[in-house]
Short mmCIF file of C-alpha atoms in Angstrom, two decimals:
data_model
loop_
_atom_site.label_atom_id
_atom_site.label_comp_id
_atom_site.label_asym_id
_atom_site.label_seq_id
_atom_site.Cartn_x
_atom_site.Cartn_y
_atom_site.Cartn_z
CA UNK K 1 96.31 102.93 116.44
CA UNK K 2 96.46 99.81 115.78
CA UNK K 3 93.41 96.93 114.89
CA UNK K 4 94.30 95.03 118.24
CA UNK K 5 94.36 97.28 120.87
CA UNK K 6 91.22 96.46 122.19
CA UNK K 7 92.42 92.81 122.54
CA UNK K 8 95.61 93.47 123.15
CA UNK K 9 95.48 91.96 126.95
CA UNK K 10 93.99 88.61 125.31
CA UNK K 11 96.51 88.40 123.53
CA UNK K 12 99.31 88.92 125.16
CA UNK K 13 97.40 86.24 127.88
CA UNK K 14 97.46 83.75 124.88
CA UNK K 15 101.00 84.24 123.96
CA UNK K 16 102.32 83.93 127.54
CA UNK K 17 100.79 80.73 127.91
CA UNK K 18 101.77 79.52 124.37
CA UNK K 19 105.10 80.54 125.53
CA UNK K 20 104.82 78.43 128.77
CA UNK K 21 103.73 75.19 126.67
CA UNK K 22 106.95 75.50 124.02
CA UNK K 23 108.79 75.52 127.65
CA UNK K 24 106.70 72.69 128.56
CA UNK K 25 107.77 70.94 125.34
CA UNK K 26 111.70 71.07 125.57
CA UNK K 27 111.41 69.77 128.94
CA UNK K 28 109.42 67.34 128.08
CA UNK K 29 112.48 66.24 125.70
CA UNK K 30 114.81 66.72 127.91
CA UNK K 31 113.50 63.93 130.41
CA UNK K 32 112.57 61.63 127.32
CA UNK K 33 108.98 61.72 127.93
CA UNK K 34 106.76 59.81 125.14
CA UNK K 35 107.06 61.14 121.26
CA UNK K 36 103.59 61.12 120.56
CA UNK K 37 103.01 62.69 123.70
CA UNK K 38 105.13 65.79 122.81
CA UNK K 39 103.53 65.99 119.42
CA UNK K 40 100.39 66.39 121.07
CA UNK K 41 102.05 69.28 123.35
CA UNK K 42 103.40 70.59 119.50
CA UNK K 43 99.73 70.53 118.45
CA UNK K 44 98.16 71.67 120.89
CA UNK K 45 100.72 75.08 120.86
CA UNK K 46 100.53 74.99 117.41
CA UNK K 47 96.44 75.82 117.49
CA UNK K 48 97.06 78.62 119.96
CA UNK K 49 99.54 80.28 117.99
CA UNK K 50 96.92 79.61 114.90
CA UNK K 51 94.52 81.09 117.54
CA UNK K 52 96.24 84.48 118.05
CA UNK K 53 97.19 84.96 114.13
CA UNK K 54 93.36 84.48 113.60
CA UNK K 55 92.57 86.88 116.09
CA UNK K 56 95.30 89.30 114.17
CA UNK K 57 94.22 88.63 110.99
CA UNK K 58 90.10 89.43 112.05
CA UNK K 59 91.31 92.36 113.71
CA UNK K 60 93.71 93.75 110.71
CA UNK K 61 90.23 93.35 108.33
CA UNK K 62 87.80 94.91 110.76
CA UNK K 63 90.12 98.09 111.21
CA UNK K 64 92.99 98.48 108.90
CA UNK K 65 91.32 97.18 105.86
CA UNK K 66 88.59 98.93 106.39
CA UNK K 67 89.63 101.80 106.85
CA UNK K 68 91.76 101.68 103.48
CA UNK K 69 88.55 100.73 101.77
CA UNK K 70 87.03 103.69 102.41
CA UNK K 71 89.99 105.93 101.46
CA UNK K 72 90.04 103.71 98.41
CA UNK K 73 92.33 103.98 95.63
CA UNK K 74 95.91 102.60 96.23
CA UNK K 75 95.88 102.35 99.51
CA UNK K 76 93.09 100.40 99.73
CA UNK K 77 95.09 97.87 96.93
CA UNK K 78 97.98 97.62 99.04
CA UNK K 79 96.12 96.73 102.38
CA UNK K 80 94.13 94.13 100.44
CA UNK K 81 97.10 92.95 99.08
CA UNK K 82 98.44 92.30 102.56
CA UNK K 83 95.74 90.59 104.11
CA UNK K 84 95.92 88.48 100.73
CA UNK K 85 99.16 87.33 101.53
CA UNK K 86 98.85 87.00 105.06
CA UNK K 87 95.93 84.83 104.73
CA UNK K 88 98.39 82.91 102.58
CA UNK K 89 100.78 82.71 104.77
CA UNK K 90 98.57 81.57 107.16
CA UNK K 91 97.22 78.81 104.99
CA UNK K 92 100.64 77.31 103.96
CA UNK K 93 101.69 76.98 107.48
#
């Protein structure tokens, strides 16, 4: 099982409509609408997707890592070591 099943259906919501705005945003290039306009469209898609990795992320520690920590030992490393460089990840972008 994974960490996000119980907000799977929010998610999923969240990605659908980030999915609708990035459509939203190449049409809004295709009929030459405004640059700074579209980069607030980019933005404001951008903090959704931010939104759901967040959401992943929270979920991953509350379950997976948790879970790991209390087997302990090497398995707990490892999943620490992923969240470590997922939160990285998430930081660079």
């Amino acid at each position: 099982m994974n960490g996000y099943d119980g907000t799977k259906d929010d998610l999923q919501k969240r990605l659908r409509r980030v999915e609708g705005q990035v459509r939203g945003i190449a049409r809004m290039i295709d009929e030459d609408k405004y640059c700074i306009d579209i980069l607030t469209q980019v933005s404001a898609a951008t903090k959704a997707l931010e939104t759901v990795a967040l959401s992943l992320l929270g979920d991953h520690l509350s379950h997976c890592v948790a879970e790991a920590s209390a087997e302990g030992g090497q398995v707990a490393a490892e999943k620490i070591r992923e969240a470590n460089d997922a939160i990285a990840r998430l930081v660079r972008s």
